[in-house]
Coordinates of C-alpha atoms in Angstrom, one line a residue:
M1 CA -0.3 0.2 -0.2
N2 CA 1.1 3.6 -0.8
Y3 CA 0.7 5.8 1.7
F4 CA 2.1 9.1 -0.5
P5 CA -0.1 10.3 -2.9
V6 CA 2.8 10.4 -5.4
M7 CA 0.0 11.2 -8.5
N8 CA -1.8 13.3 -6.5
I9 CA 0.7 15.6 -5.6
K10 CA 2.5 15.8 -9.8
T11 CA -0.7 16.7 -10.6
L12 CA -1.0 19.7 -8.5
L13 CA 2.6 20.3 -9.9
A14 CA 2.0 21.1 -13.2
H15 CA -1.9 23.2 -12.8
K16 CA -0.1 25.2 -10.4
S17 CA 3.6 25.5 -13.0
T18 CA 0.6 25.9 -15.9
Y19 CA -1.1 28.6 -14.2
F20 CA 2.0 30.1 -13.5
W21 CA 3.1 29.9 -17.4
L22 CA -0.1 31.3 -18.5
A23 CA -1.0 34.1 -16.0
Q24 CA 2.9 35.5 -17.1
V25 CA 2.2 34.6 -20.5
W26 CA -1.1 36.5 -20.9
T27 CA 0.5 39.1 -18.9
L28 CA 3.4 39.7 -21.0
F29 CA 0.4 39.8 -23.7
V30 CA -1.6 43.1 -22.1
A31 CA 1.7 45.0 -21.6
V32 CA 2.4 44.4 -25.3
L33 CA -0.3 45.7 -26.5
C34 CA -1.5 48.2 -24.3
L35 CA 2.0 49.2 -25.0
M36 CA 1.7 49.3 -29.2
N37 CA 1.2 51.7 -31.4
G38 CA -2.7 52.7 -31.6
S39 CA -2.5 53.0 -35.0
D40 CA -1.2 49.1 -35.7
L41 CA -4.1 47.6 -33.6
P42 CA -7.7 46.7 -35.3
Q43 CA -10.0 49.4 -35.6
I44 CA -13.5 49.0 -34.3
G45 CA -16.4 50.9 -34.6
V46 CA -17.8 50.4 -31.5
K47 CA -17.3 53.8 -29.1
G48 CA -15.8 52.6 -26.0
V49 CA -14.4 49.3 -26.7
D50 CA -11.0 50.0 -25.6
K51 CA -13.3 49.4 -21.8
Y52 CA -14.7 46.2 -22.8
V53 CA -11.2 45.2 -24.1
H54 CA -9.2 46.6 -20.5
F55 CA -12.1 44.4 -18.7
I56 CA -11.2 41.3 -20.2
F57 CA -7.9 41.9 -20.7
H58 CA -7.7 41.8 -16.6
F59 CA -10.8 39.2 -16.1
V60 CA -8.4 36.5 -18.0
F61 CA -5.4 38.5 -16.2
A62 CA -7.2 37.7 -12.6
S63 CA -8.4 34.7 -13.0
F64 CA -5.0 33.0 -14.3
W65 CA -3.2 34.5 -11.3
F66 CA -6.1 33.8 -8.9
L67 CA -5.8 29.9 -9.8
Y68 CA -2.1 30.1 -9.9
R69 CA -2.2 31.5 -6.1
Y70 CA -5.0 29.5 -5.0
K71 CA -3.4 26.6 -5.9
K72 CA -0.4 27.5 -4.1
T73 CA -1.8 28.5 -0.6
F74 CA -5.5 27.2 -0.8
R75 CA -6.8 30.1 0.7
P76 CA -9.2 31.8 -2.0
I77 CA -9.4 35.3 0.4
E78 CA -5.3 35.8 0.9
A79 CA -5.6 34.6 -3.3
A80 CA -8.0 37.2 -4.5
R81 CA -6.5 40.2 -2.2
W82 CA -3.3 39.2 -3.6
V83 CA -4.6 39.5 -7.4
L84 CA -6.6 42.2 -7.2
I85 CA -3.6 44.9 -5.5
A86 CA -1.6 42.9 -8.5
S87 CA -4.7 43.8 -11.4
L88 CA -4.7 47.7 -10.1
L89 CA -1.3 48.2 -9.6
F90 CA -0.3 46.3 -13.4
G91 CA -3.2 48.6 -14.8
I92 CA -1.4 51.8 -13.2
F93 CA 1.7 50.6 -14.4
I94 CA 0.4 50.2 -17.8
E95 CA -1.7 53.5 -18.0
L96 CA 2.3 55.4 -16.7
A97 CA 4.1 53.5 -19.1
Q98 CA 1.6 54.9 -22.2
A99 CA 1.9 58.0 -20.9
Y100 CA 5.3 58.3 -20.3
L101 CA 7.1 55.2 -22.6
T102 CA 4.7 55.9 -25.8
T103 CA 4.0 58.3 -27.9
S104 CA 1.0 57.2 -29.5
R105 CA -1.0 56.2 -26.6
N106 CA -2.6 58.0 -23.8
P107 CA -3.5 57.2 -20.4
D108 CA -7.0 57.2 -19.4
V109 CA -8.1 56.7 -15.6
F110 CA -11.2 54.7 -16.8
D111 CA -8.8 52.5 -18.4
V112 CA -7.7 51.4 -14.9
L113 CA -11.9 51.5 -13.5
A114 CA -12.4 48.5 -16.3
N115 CA -9.2 46.9 -15.5
T116 CA -10.4 46.7 -11.7
I117 CA -13.9 46.2 -12.6
G118 CA -12.8 43.1 -15.0
A119 CA -10.9 41.6 -11.9
L120 CA -13.4 42.3 -9.4
V121 CA -15.8 39.9 -11.6
A122 CA -13.3 37.6 -12.3
L123 CA -12.3 36.9 -8.3
S124 CA -16.2 37.2 -7.5
L125 CA -17.4 34.3 -9.7
L126 CA -14.4 32.8 -8.8
L127 CA -14.5 32.7 -5.4
W128 CA -18.4 32.0 -5.5
A129 CA -17.2 28.9 -7.9
I130 CA -15.0 27.6 -4.6
Y131 CA -17.8 28.3 -1.9
Y132 CA -20.6 27.2 -3.9
T133 CA -18.5 23.6 -4.7
K134 CA -17.7 22.8 -0.8
L135 CA -21.3 23.8 0.0
I136 CA -22.3 21.0 -2.4
S137 CA -20.1 18.3 -1.6

């Protein structure tokens, strides 16, 4: 009889590293797109579409980083708090970089608001899913 669940530990570590890899790649992807020349990006004729894009960027950003942190600590509130702060700081950093490092992009406070709302929605859904699954199991 095997007293050490080796397969479970390997599976857990595989998921943790996958979420970490996904979170890093997504973070880099968001940074590159947000700092690219605006004329190089596809134009869509929807007013305020950039706010939806920021919402989606940080929804996914928060989801990947939360899953990584949660699998690492198994403390959902701590993971959510860490991710919300990271998302807010990353969003502010991107806006400052747009202001000072690019000539074709302009910072916007409402982008930071859209980022924060995207992260809050993602974290709320993930926390709800965690607690809901604990309630029914």
